[in-house]
PDB file of C-alpha atoms in Angstrom:
ATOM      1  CA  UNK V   1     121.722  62.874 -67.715  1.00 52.00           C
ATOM      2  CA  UNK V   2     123.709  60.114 -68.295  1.00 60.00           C
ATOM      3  CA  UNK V   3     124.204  59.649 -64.570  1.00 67.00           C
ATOM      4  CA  UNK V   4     120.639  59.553 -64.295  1.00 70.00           C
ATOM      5  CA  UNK V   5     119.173  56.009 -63.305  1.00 74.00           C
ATOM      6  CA  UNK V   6     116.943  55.073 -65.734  1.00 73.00           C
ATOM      7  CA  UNK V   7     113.594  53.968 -63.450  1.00 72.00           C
ATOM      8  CA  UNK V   8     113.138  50.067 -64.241  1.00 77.00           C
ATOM      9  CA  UNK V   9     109.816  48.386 -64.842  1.00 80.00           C
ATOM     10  CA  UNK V  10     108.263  46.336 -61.891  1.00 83.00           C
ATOM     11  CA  UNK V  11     108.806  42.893 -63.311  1.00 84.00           C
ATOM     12  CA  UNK V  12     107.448  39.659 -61.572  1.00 84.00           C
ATOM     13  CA  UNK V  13     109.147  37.319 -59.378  1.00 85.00           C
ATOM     14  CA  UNK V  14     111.597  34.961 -60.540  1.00 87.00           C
ATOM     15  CA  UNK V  15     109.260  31.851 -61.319  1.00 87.00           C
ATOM     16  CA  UNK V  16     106.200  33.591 -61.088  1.00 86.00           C
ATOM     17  CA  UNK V  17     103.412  34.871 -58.646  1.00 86.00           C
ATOM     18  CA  UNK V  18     101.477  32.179 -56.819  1.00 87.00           C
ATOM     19  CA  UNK V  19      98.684  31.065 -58.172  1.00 87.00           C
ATOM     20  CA  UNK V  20      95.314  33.109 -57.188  1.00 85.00           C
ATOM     21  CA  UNK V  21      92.596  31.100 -55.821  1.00 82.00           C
ATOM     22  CA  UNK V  22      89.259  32.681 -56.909  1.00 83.00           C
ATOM     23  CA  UNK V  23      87.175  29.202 -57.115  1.00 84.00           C
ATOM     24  CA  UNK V  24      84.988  29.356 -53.577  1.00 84.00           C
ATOM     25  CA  UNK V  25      85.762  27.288 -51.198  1.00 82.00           C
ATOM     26  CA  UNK V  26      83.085  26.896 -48.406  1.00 81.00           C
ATOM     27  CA  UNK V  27      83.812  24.445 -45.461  1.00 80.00           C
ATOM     28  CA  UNK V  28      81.880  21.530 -45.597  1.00 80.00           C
ATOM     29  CA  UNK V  29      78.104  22.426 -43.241  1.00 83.00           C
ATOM     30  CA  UNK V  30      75.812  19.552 -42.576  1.00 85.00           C
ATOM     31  CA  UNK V  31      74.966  15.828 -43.863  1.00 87.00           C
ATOM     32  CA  UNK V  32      75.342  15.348 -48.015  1.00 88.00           C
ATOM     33  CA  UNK V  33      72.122  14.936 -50.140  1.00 89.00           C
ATOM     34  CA  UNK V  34      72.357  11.404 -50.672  1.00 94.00           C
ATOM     35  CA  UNK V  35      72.260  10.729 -46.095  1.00 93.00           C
ATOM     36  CA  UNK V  36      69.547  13.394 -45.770  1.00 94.00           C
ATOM     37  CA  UNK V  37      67.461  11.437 -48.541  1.00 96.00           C
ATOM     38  CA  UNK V  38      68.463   8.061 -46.472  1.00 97.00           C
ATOM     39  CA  UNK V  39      67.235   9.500 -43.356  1.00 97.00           C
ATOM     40  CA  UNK V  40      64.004  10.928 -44.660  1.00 97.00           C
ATOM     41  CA  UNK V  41      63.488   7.901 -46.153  1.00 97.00           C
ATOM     42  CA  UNK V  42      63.757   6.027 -42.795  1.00 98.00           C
ATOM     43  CA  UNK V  43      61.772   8.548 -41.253  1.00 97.00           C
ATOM     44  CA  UNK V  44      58.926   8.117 -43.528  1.00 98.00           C
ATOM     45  CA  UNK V  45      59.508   4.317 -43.671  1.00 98.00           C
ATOM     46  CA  UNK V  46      58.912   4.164 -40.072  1.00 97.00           C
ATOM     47  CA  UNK V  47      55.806   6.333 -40.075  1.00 96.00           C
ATOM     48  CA  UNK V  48      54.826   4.137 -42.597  1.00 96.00           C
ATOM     49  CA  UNK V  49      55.413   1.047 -40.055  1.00 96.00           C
ATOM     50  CA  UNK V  50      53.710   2.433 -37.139  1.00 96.00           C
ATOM     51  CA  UNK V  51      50.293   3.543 -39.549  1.00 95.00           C
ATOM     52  CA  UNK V  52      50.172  -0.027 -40.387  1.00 94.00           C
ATOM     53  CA  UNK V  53      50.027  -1.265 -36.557  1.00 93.00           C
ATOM     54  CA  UNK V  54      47.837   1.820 -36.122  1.00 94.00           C
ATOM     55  CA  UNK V  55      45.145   0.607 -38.708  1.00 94.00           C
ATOM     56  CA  UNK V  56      45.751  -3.218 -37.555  1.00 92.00           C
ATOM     57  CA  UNK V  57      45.250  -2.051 -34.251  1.00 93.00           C
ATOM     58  CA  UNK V  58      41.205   0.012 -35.243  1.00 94.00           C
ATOM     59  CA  UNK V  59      40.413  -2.891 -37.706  1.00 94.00           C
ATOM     60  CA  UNK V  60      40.488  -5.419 -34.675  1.00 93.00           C
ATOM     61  CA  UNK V  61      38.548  -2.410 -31.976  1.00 94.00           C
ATOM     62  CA  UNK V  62      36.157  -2.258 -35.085  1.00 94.00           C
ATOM     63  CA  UNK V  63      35.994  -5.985 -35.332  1.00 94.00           C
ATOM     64  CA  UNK V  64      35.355  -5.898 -31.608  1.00 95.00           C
ATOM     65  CA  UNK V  65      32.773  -3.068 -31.593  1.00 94.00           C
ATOM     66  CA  UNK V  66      30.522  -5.199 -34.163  1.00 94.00           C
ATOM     67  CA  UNK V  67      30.889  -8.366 -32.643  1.00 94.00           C
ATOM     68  CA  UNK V  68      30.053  -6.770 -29.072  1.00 94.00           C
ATOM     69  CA  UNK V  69      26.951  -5.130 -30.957  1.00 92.00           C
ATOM     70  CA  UNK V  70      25.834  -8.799 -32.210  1.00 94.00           C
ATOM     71  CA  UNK V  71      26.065 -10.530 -28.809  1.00 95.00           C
ATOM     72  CA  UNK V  72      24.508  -7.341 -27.243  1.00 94.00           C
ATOM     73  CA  UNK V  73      21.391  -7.201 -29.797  1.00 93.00           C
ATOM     74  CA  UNK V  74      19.236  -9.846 -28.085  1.00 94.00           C
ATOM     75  CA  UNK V  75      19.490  -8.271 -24.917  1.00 95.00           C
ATOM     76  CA  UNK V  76      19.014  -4.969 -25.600  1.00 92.00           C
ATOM     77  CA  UNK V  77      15.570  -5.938 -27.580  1.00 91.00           C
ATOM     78  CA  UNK V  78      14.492  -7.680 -25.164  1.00 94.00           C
ATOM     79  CA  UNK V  79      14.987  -4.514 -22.372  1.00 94.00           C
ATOM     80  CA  UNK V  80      12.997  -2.675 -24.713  1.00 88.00           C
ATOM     81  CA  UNK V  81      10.584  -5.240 -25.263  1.00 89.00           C
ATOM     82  CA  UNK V  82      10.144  -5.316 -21.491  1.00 93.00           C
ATOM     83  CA  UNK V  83       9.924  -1.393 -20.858  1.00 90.00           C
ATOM     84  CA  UNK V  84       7.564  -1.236 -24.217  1.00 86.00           C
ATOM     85  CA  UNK V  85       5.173  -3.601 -22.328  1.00 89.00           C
ATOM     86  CA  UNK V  86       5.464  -1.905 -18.790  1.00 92.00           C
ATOM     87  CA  UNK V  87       4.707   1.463 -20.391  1.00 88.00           C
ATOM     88  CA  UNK V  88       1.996   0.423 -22.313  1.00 88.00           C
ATOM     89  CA  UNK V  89       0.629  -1.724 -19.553  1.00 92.00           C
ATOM     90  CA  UNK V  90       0.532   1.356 -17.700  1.00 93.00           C
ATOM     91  CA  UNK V  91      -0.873   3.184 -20.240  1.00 90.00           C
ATOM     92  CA  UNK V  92      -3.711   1.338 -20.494  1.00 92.00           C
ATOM     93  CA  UNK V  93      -4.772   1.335 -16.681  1.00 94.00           C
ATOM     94  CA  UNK V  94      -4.646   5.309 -17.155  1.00 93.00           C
ATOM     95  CA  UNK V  95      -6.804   5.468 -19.740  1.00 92.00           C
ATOM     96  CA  UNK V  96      -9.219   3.074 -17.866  1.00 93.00           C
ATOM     97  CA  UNK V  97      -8.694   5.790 -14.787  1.00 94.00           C
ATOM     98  CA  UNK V  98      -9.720   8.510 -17.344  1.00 93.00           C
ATOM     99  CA  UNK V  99     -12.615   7.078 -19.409  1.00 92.00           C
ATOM    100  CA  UNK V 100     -14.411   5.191 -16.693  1.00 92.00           C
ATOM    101  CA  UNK V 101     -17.092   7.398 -16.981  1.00 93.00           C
ATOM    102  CA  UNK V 102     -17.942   7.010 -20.514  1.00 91.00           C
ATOM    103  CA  UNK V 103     -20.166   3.724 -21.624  1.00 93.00           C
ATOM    104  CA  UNK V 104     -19.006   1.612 -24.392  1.00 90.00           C
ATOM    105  CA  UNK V 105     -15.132   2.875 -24.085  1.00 90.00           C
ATOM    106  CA  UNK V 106     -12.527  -0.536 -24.352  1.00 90.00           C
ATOM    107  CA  UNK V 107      -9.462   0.765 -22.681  1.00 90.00           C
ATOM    108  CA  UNK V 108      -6.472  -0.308 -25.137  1.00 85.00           C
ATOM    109  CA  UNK V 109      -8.604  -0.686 -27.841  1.00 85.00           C
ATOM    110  CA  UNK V 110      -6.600   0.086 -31.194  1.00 79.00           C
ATOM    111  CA  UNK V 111      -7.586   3.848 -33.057  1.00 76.00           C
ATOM    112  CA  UNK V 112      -6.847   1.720 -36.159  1.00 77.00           C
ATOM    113  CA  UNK V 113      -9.260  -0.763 -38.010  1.00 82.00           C
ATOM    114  CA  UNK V 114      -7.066  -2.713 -39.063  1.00 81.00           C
ATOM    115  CA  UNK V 115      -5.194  -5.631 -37.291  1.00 82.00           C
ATOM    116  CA  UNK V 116      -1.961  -4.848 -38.234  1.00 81.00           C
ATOM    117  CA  UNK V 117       0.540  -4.486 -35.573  1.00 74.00           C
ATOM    118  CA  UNK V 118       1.269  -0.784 -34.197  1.00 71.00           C
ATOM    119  CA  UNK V 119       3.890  -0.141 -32.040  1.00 70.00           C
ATOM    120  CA  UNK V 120       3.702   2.802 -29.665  1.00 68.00           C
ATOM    121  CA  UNK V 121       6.299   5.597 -30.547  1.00 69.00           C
ATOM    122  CA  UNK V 122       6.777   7.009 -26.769  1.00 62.00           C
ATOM    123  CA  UNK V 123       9.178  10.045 -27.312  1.00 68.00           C
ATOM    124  CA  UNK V 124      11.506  10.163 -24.614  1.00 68.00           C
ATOM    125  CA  UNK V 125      11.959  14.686 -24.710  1.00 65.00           C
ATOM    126  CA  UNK V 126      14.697  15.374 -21.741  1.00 69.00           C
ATOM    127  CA  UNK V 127      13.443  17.691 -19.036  1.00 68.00           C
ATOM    128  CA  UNK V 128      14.797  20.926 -20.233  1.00 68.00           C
ATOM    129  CA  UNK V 129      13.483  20.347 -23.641  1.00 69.00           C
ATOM    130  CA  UNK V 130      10.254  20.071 -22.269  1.00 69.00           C
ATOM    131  CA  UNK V 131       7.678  23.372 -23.744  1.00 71.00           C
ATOM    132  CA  UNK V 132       6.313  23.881 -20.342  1.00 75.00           C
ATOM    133  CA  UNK V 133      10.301  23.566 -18.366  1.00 73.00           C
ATOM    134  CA  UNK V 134      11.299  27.212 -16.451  1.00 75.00           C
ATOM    135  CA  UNK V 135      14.442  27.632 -15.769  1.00 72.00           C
ATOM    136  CA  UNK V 136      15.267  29.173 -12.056  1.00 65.00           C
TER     137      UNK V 136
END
């Protein structure tokens, strides 16, 4: 047994193994925190920007709306003025038509006792609103 080779014990390298790497190293995806902050913060900043012309921009259409509805006011009134008078102008000479043949009736003579003014309240109903409207 003396001729017998003795088996010898695995033993390392002379200077050692290499060095294991078991940190993880993942390649490097995509923009770092601090340029995707920068760029939302542009990105907000100029949606920020263009709200501010945006609400510039209805602040003067509203200015212009209110000053069109001042210059327009006078003219309107006085339209309605006008068609207020035609229709109860023509109001009157139908209800002269009506009650000519009753004595002692004053065609446009106020209901009211009083002499405080009453405008006339004509409803203007649309056609198809109209109780007595058939549709075909």
């Amino acid at each position: 047994m003396s001729n017998a080779t003795v088996p010898g014990q695995d033993m390392p390298p002379k200077g050692g193994f290499s060095s294991i790497r078991y940190e993880r190293r993942l390649p490097k995806r995509g923009p770092s925190g601090v340029a995707m902050f920068a760029i939302c913060g542009a990105v907000m900043g100029y949606g920020w920007y263009r709200l501010y012309l945006g609400l510039d921009e209805r602040r003067e259409l509203d200015r212009e709306k209110i000053w069109s509805r001042i210059h327009l006011t006078p003219m309107l009134l006085a339209e309605t003025d006008r068609d207020e008078y035609r229709r109860n102008h023509a109001a009157v000479e139908r209800e002269r038509e009506i009650m000519k043949d009753i004595p002692g009736w004053e065609a446009g003579k106020s209901v009211y006792n009083g002499n405080r003014y009453m405008p006339m309240v004509i409803a203007n109903v649309p056609l198809h609103q109209r109780p007595d409207f058939k549709k075909d």
